[in-house]
Coordinates of C-alpha atoms and ligand atoms in Angstrom, one line a residue:
X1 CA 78.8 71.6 3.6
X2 CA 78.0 68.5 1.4
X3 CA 80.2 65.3 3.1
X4 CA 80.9 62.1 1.5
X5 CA 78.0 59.5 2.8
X6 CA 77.5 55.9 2.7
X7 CA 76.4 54.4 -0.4
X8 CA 73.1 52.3 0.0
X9 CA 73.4 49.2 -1.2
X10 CA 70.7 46.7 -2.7
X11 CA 70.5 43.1 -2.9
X12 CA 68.8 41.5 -5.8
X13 CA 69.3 37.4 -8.2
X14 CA 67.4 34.2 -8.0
X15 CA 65.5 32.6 -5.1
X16 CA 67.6 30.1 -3.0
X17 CA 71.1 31.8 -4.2
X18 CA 71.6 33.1 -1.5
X19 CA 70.4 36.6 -0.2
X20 CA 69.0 36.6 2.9
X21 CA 71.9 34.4 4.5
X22 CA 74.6 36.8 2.6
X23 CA 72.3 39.9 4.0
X24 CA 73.0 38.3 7.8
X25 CA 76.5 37.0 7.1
X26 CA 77.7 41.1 6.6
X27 CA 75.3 41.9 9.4
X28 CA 77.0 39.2 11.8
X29 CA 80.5 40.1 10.9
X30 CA 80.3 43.3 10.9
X31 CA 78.1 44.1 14.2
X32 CA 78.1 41.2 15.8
X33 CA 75.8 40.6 18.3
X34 CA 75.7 40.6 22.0
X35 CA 73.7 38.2 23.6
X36 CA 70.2 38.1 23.8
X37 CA 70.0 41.2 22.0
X38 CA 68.0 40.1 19.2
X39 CA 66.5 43.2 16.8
X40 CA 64.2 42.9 14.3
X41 CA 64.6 44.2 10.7
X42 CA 63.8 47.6 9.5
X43 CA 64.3 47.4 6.1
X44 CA 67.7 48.5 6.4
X45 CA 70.8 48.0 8.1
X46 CA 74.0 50.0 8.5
X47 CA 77.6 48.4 8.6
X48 CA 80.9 49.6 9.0
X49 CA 83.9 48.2 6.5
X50 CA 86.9 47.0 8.0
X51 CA 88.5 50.4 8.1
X52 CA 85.5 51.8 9.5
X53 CA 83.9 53.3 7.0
X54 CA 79.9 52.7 6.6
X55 CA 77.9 51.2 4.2
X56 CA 74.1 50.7 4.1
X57 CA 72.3 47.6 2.8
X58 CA 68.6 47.6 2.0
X59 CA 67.1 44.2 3.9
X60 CA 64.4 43.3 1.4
X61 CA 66.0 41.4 -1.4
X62 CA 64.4 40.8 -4.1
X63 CA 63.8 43.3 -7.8
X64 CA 60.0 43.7 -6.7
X65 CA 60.9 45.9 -4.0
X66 CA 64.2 47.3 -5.7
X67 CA 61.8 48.4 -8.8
X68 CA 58.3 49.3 -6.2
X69 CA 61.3 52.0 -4.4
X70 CA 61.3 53.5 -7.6
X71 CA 58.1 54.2 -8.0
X72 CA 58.0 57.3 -7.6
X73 CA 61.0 58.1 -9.6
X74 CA 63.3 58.3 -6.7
X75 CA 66.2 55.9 -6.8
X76 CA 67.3 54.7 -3.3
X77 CA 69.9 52.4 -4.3
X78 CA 73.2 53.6 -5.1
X79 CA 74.6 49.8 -6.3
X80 CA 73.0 46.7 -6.4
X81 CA 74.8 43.7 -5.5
X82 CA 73.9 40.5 -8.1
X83 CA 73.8 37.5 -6.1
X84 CA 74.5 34.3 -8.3
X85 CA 75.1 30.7 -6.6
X86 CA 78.2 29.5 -8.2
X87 CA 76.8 26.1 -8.1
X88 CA 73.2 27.1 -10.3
X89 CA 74.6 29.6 -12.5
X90 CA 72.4 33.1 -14.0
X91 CA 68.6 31.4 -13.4
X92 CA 65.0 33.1 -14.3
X93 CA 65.0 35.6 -11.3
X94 CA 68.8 36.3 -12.1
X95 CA 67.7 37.6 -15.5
X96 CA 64.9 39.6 -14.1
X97 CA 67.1 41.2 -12.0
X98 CA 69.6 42.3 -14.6
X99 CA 66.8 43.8 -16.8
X100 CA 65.6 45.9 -13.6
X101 CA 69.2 46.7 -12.8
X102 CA 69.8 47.9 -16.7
X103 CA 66.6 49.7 -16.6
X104 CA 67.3 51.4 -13.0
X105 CA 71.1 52.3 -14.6
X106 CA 72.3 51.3 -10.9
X107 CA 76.3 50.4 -11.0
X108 CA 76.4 46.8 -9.9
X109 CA 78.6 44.3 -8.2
X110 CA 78.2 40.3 -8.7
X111 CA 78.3 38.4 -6.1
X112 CA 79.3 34.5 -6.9
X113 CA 78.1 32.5 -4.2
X114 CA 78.1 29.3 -2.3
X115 CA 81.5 29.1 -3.6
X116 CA 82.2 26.7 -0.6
X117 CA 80.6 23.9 -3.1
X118 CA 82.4 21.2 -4.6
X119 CA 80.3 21.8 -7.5
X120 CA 80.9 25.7 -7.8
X121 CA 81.7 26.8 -11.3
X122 CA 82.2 30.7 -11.3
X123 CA 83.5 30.7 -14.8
X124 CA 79.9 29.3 -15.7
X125 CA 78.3 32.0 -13.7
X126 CA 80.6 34.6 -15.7
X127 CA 79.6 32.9 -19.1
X128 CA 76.0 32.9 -18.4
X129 CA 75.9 36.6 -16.9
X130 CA 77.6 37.7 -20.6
X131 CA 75.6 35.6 -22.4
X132 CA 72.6 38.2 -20.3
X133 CA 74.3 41.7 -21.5
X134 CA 76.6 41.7 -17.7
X135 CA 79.9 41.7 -19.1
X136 CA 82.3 40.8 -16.2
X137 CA 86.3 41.4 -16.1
X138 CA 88.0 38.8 -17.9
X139 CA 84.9 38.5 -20.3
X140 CA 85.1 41.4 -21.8
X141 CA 83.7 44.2 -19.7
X142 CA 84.7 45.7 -16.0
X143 CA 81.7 44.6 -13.9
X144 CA 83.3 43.3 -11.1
X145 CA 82.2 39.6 -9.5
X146 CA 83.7 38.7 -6.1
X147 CA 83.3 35.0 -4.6
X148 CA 81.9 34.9 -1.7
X149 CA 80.6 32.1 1.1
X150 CA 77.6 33.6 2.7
X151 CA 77.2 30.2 5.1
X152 CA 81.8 30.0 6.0
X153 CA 81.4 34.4 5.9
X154 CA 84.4 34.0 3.2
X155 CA 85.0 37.0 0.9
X156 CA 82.6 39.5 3.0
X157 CA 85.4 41.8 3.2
X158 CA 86.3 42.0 -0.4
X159 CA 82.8 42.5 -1.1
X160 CA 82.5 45.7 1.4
X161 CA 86.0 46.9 0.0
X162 CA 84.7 46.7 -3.9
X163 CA 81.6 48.2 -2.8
X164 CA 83.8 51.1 -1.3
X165 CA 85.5 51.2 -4.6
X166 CA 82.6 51.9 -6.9
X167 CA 80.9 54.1 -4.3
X168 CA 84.4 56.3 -4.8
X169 CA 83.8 56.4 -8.9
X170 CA 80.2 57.8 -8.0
X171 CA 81.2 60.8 -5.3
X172 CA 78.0 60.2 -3.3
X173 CA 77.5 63.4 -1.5
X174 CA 75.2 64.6 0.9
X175 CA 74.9 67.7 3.5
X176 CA 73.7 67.1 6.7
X177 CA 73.1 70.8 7.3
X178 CA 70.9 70.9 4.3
X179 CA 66.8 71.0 4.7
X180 CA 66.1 67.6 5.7
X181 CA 65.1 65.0 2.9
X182 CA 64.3 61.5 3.0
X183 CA 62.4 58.4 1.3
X184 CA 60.1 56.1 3.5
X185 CA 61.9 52.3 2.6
X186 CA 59.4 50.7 4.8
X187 CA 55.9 51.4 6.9
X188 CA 53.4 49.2 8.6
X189 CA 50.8 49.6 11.2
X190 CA 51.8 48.3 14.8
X191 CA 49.0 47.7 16.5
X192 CA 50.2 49.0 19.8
X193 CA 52.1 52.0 18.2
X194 CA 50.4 53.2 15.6
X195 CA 52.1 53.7 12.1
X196 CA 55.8 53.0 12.0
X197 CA 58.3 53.9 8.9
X198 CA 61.7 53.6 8.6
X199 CA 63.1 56.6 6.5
X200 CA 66.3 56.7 4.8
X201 CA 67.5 60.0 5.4
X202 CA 69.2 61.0 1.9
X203 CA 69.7 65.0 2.9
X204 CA 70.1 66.9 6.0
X205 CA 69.4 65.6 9.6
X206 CA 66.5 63.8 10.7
X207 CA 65.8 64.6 14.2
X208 CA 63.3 64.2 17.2
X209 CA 60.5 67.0 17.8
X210 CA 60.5 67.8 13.9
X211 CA 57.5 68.0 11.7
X212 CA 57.8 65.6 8.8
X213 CA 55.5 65.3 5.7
X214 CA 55.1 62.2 3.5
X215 CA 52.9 61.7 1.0
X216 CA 49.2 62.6 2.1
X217 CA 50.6 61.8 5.7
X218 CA 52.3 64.2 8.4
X219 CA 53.4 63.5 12.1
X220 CA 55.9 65.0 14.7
X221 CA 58.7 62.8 15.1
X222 CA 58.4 61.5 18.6
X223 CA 61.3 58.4 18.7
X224 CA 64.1 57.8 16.3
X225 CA 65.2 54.2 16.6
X226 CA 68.3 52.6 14.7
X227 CA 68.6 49.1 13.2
X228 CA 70.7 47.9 16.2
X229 CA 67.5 48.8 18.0
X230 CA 69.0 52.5 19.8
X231 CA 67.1 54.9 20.4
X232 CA 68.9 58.2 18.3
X233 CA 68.1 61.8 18.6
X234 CA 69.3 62.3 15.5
X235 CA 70.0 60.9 11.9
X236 CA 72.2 61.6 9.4
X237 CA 72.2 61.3 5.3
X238 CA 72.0 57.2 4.2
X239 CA 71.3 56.5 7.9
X240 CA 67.8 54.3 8.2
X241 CA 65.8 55.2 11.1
X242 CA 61.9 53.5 12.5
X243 CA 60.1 56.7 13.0
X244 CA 57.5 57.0 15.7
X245 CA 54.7 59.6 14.7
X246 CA 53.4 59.7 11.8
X247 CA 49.5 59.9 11.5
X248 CA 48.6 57.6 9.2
X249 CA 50.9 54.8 7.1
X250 CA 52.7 56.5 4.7
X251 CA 53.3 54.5 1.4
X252 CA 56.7 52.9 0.6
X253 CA 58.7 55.1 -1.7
X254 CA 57.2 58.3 -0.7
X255 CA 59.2 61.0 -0.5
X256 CA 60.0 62.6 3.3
X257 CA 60.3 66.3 3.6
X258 CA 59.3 69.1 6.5
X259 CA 57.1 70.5 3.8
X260 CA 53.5 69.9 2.8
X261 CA 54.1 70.4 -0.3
X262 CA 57.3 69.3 -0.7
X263 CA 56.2 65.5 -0.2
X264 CA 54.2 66.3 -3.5
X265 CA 56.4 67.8 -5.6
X266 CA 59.9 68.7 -5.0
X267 CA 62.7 66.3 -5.0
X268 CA 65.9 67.6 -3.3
X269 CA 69.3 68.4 -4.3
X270 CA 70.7 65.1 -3.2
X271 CA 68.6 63.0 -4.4
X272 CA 68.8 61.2 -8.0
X273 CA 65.8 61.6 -9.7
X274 CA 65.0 61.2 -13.1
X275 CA 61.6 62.2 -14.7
X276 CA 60.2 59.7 -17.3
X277 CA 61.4 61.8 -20.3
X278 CA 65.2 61.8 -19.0
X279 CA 65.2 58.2 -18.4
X280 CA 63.6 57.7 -21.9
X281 CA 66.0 59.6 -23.0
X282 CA 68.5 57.0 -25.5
X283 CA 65.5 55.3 -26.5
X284 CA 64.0 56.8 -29.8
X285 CA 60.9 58.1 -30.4
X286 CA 60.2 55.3 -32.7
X287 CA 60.8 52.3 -31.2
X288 CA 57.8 50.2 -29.8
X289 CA 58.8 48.5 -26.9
X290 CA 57.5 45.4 -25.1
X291 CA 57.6 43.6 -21.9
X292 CA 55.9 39.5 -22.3
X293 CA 54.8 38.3 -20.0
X294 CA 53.0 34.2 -20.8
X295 CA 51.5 31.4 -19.3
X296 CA 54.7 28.2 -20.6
X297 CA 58.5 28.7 -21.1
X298 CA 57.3 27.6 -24.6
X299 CA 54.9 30.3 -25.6
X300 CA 57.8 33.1 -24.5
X301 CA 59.9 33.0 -27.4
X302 CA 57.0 32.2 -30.0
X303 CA 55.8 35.2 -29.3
X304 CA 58.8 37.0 -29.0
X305 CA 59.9 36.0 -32.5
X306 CA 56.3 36.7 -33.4
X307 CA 56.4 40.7 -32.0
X308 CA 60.1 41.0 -33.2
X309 CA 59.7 40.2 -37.1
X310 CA 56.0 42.4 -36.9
X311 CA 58.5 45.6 -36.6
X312 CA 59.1 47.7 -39.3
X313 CA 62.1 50.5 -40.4
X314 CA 59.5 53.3 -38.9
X315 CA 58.5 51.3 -35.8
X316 CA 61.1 48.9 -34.8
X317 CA 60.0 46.3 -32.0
X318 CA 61.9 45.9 -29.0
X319 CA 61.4 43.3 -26.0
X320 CA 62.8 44.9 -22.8
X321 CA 61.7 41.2 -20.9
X322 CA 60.7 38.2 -21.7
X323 CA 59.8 35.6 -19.4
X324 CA 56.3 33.4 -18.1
X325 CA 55.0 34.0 -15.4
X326 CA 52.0 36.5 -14.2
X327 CA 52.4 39.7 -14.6
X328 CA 53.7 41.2 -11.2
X329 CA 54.0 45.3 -9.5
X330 CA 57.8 44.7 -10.6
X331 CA 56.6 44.7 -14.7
X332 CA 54.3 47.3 -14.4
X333 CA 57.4 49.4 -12.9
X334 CA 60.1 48.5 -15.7
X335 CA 57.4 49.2 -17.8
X336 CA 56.6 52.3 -16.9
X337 CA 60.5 53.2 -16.7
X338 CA 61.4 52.2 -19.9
X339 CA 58.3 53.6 -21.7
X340 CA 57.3 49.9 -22.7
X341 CA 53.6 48.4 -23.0
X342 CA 53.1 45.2 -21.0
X343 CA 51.5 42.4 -23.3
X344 CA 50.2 38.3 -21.2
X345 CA 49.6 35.6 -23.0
X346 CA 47.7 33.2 -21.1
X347 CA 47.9 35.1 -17.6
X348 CA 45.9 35.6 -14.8
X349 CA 43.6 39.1 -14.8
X350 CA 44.4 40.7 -11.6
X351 CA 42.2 43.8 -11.0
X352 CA 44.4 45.2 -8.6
X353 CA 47.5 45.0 -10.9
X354 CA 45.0 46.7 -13.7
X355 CA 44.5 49.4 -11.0
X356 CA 48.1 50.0 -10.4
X357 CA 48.7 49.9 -14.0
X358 CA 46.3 52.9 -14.5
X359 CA 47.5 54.3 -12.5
X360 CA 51.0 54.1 -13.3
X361 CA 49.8 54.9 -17.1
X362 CA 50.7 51.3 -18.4
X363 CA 49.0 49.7 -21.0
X364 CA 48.3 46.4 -20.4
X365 CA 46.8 44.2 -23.2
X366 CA 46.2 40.6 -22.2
X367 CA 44.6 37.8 -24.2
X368 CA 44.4 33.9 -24.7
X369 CA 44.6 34.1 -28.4
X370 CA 47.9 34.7 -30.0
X371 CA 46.6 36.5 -33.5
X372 CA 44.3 38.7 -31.0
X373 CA 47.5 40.1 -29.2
X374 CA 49.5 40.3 -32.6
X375 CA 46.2 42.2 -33.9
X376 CA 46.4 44.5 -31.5
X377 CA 50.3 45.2 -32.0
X378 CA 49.7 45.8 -35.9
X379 CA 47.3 48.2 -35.2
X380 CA 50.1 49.6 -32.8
X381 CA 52.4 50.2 -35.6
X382 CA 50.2 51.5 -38.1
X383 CA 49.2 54.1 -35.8
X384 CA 49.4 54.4 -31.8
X385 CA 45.8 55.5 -30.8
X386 CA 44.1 53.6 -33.1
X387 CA 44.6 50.4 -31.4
X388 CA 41.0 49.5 -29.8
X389 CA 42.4 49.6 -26.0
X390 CA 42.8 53.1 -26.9
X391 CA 39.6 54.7 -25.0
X392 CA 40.4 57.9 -26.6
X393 CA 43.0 60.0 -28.7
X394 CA 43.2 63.9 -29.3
X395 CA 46.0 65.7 -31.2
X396 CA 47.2 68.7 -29.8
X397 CA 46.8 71.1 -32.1
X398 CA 47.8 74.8 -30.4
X399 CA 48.9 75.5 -26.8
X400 CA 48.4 78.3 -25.2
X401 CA 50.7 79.6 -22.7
X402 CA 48.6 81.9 -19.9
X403 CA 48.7 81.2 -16.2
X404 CA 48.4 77.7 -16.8
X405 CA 49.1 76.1 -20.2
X406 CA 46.3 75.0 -22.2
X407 CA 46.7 71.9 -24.7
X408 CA 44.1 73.2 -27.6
X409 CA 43.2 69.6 -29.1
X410 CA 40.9 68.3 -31.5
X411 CA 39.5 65.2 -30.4
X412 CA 39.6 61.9 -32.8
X413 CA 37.6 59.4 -31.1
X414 CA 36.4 58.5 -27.8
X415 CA 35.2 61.1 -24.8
X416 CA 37.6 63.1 -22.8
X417 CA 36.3 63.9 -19.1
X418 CA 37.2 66.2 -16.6
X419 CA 39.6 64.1 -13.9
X420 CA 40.5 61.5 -16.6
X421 CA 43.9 60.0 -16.5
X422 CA 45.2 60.8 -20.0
X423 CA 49.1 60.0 -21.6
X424 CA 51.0 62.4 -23.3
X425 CA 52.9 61.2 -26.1
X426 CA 55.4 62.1 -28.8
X427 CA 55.7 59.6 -31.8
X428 CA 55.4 56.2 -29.8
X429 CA 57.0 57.3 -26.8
X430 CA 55.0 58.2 -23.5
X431 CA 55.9 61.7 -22.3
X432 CA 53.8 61.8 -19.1
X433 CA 50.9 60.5 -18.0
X434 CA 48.6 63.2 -16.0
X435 CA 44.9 63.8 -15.2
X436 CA 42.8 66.5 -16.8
X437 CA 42.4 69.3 -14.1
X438 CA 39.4 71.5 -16.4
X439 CA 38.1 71.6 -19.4
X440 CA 37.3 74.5 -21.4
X441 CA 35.6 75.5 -25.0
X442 CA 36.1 78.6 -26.0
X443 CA 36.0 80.6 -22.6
X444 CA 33.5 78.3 -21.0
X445 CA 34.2 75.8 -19.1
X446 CA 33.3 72.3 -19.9
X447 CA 32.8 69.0 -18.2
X448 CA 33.7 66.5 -21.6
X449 CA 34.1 66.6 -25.2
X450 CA 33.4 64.0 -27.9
X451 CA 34.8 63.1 -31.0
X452 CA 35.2 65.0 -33.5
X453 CA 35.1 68.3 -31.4
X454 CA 37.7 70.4 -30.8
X455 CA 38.7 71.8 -26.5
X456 CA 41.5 72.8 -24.4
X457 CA 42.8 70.8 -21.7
X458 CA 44.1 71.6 -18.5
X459 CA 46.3 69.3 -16.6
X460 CA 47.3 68.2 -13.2
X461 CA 50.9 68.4 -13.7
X462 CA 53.3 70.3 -15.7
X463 CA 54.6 68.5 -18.4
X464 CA 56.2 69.2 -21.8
X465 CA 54.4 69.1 -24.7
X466 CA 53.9 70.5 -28.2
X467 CA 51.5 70.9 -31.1
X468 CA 51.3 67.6 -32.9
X469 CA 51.9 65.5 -29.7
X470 CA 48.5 63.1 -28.7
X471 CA 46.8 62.6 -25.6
X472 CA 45.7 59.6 -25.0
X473 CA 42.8 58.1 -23.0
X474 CA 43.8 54.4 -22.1
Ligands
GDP501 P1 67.6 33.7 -0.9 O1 66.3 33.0 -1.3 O2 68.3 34.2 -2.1 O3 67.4 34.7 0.2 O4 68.5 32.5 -0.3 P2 68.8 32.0 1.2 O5 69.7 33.0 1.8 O6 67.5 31.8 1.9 O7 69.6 30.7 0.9 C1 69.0 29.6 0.3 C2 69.7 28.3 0.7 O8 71.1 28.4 0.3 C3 69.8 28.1 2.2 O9 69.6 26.8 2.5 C4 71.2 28.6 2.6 O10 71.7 28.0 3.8 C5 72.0 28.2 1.4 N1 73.2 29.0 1.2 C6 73.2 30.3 1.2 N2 74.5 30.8 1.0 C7 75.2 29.7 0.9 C8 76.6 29.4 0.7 O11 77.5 30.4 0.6 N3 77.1 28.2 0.7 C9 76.2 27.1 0.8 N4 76.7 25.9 0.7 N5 74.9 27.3 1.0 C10 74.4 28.5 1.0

């Protein structure tokens, strides 16, 4: 039977306003601690409200891990809590925060802090979070702030209690005598252990002696051991638990099952998922949309103003974020969940970012010329694929429907290979991005095609596509 269970909560704004101290200050209160007994973090804590009722808080602040949990599409947090010093005011990493909170569509709560200041002014704070698309009660919207003093532990109630309240409005349910499901929220390698994860449980029951699968991982679950440091025999839906027994490390954000293949490709009842065409969904297919990324405070809004007057009535420009700074794992996420291409001005090349960004089937164009970068956006508009990062385009011209669905293309320019990561997309938008499983031409099976031949592709994954949709080769 599906229960009511504790919403998990995440904690996300600037550096210095205040997280960590605000993370201990609900801990303290609301499990205080018995002497000596000092534990060390999970990754995740749970807490009971003053009536009792529990709530669990991720322990990594910060949007880079709010936005690497999401990676694979699986949302762990249920709200995010804004933290905003009242004495500071909405800063860089506040912003950033917002735009991964917007893009994640996660309810959230702001929390004014450090309102034990002399020089707190929350109805600064209020201005400058509407001024930044938050529109809070009293400005013109119902996003609710609640003052707090993480260092006096003033307003730590209130802020469990409206946490309660917008759990209520989203009827988190979960059934604990459903198939076990969970998502790993942490994982390293003791060196005296072996690999350790702690696994939010989000369906059924964790518990010792069962066979779990994560990723490319396994293990029998040997110990269970809670945030206060207990050792459980069993863990219920929201609950975080350090499990002993997995082989290998299994990589943050991976889903948990008691399935092989379920840690590949289902996602449970239970769990909010949305694929990258349903959370494009509200975005047209004709918008082109940016994340900048540059070197000066200066050269952000240049070339913002620059990107934004290049759009036209067919391909309207959009900048989902704006800020300097290198380009982090935390861009390359909002820009893969909001369908937008990452552009640096002036930025360090990381290899291991341009890995992830494959991966993740981002394109990434950097440069230290401005007219370069604004070259390569023109040849955006007038046509996506013909832009030179483009390493190939095809247009699918027939698919065939069979055991597995062949995409019949005729390939424009560039080589398609067997294994290549390719993009699907419709207009300007990114439907998918897959890897081509086989290759065929006419019944024979082949191992590329050039431009300007004509194959069918078989891919990894099933995705939706139709004739006149393009694969791309980035
Ligand atoms: P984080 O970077 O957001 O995790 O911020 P911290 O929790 O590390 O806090 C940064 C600094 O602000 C520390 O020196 C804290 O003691 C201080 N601080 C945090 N909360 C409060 C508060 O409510 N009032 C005051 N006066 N200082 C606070």
């Amino acid at each position: 039977m599906t229960q009511t269970r504790p919403p998990i909560v995440a904690i996300l704004g600037h550096v210095d306003h205040g997280k960590t101290t605000l993370l201990s200050a609900i801990r303290n209160t609301r499990m205080p601690k018995e002497a000596g007994n000092i534990t060390q973090g999970i990754g995740a804590f749970s807490v009971p409200d003053a009536k009792g009722k529990r709530i669990t808080f991720l322990d990594t602040p910060g949007h880079e891990a709010f936005s690497k949990m999401r990676r694979r599409g699986v949302d762990v947090a249920d709200i995010a809590i804004l933290v905003v010093a009242a004495d500071d005011g909405v800063n860089v990493q506040t912003k950033e925060a917002i735009v991964h909170i917007h893009a994640a569509k996660t309810p959230m709560i702001v929390a004014i802090n450090k309102m034990d200041l002399p020089t707190a002014q929350p109805d600064r704070v209020k201005q400058g979070l509407a001024e930044n698309g938050v529109l809070v009660e009293g400005y013109g919207g119902d996003v609710v702030t609640v003052p707090v003093s993480a260092t006096k532990g003033t307003g730590i109630d209130d802020l469990l209690e409206m946490i309660h309240l917008v759990a209520e409005m989203q009827e988190l349910k979960a059934d604990p005598k459903a198939l076990f499901a969970g998502v790993i929220i942490e994982s390293r390698l003791d060196p005296h252990r072996g690999p350790l994860a702690t696994v939010l449980v989000k369906e059924g029951t964790l518990q010792k002696g069962m066979t779990i699968y994560a990723s490319d991982t396994k293990g029998k679950v040997r110990s269970l051991v809670d945030a206060n440091d207990t050792s459980i025999d069993a863990a219920n839906p929201s609950t975080p638990v350090e499990v002993l027994g997995f082989t290998d490390v299994p990589p943050v954000g991976a889903l948990v099952t008691t399935t092989s293949s379920g840690a590949r490709v289902t996602v449970p009842t239970g769990m909010r998922k949305r694929t990258i065409k349903e959370r494009l969904q509200g975005y047209d297919e004709k918008t082109l949309r940016f994340i900048i990324k540059t070197d000066v405070f200066g050269s952000v809004e240049a070339l913002r103003e620059s990107l934004v007057s290049r759009g036209t009535d067919e391909h309207p420009i959009e900048i989902i974020h704006a800020a300097p700074g290198p380009i982090t794992e935390s861009d390359i996420f909002l820009a893969k969940s909001t369908g937008a291409r990452l552009l640096g001005f002036r930025v360090p090349k990381s290899t291991t970012l341009k890995r992830l960004a494959d991966d993740e089937g981002v394109q990434v164009e950097t440069g230290d010329i401005i007219y370069k970068l604004l070259e390569y956006v023109d040849a955006l508009i007038k046509g996506v694929g013909t832009a030179q990062t483009v390493r190939g385009k095809a247009t699918i011209v027939k698919v065939f429907r069979g055991t597995s669905v062949i995409a019949g293309v005729r390939v424009e320019h560039g080589v398609f290979r067997v294994h290549d990561t390719v993009q699907i997309l419709q207009g300007v938008n990114v439907q998918g991005v897959t890897k081509i499983a086989s290759m065929r031409h006419l019944k024979e099976s082949i191992k590329s095609c050039a431009a300007p031949n004509e194959c069918g592709l078989i891919f990894t994954s099933a995705l939706d596509f139709k004739e006149g949709d393009a694969v791309q080769l980035t």
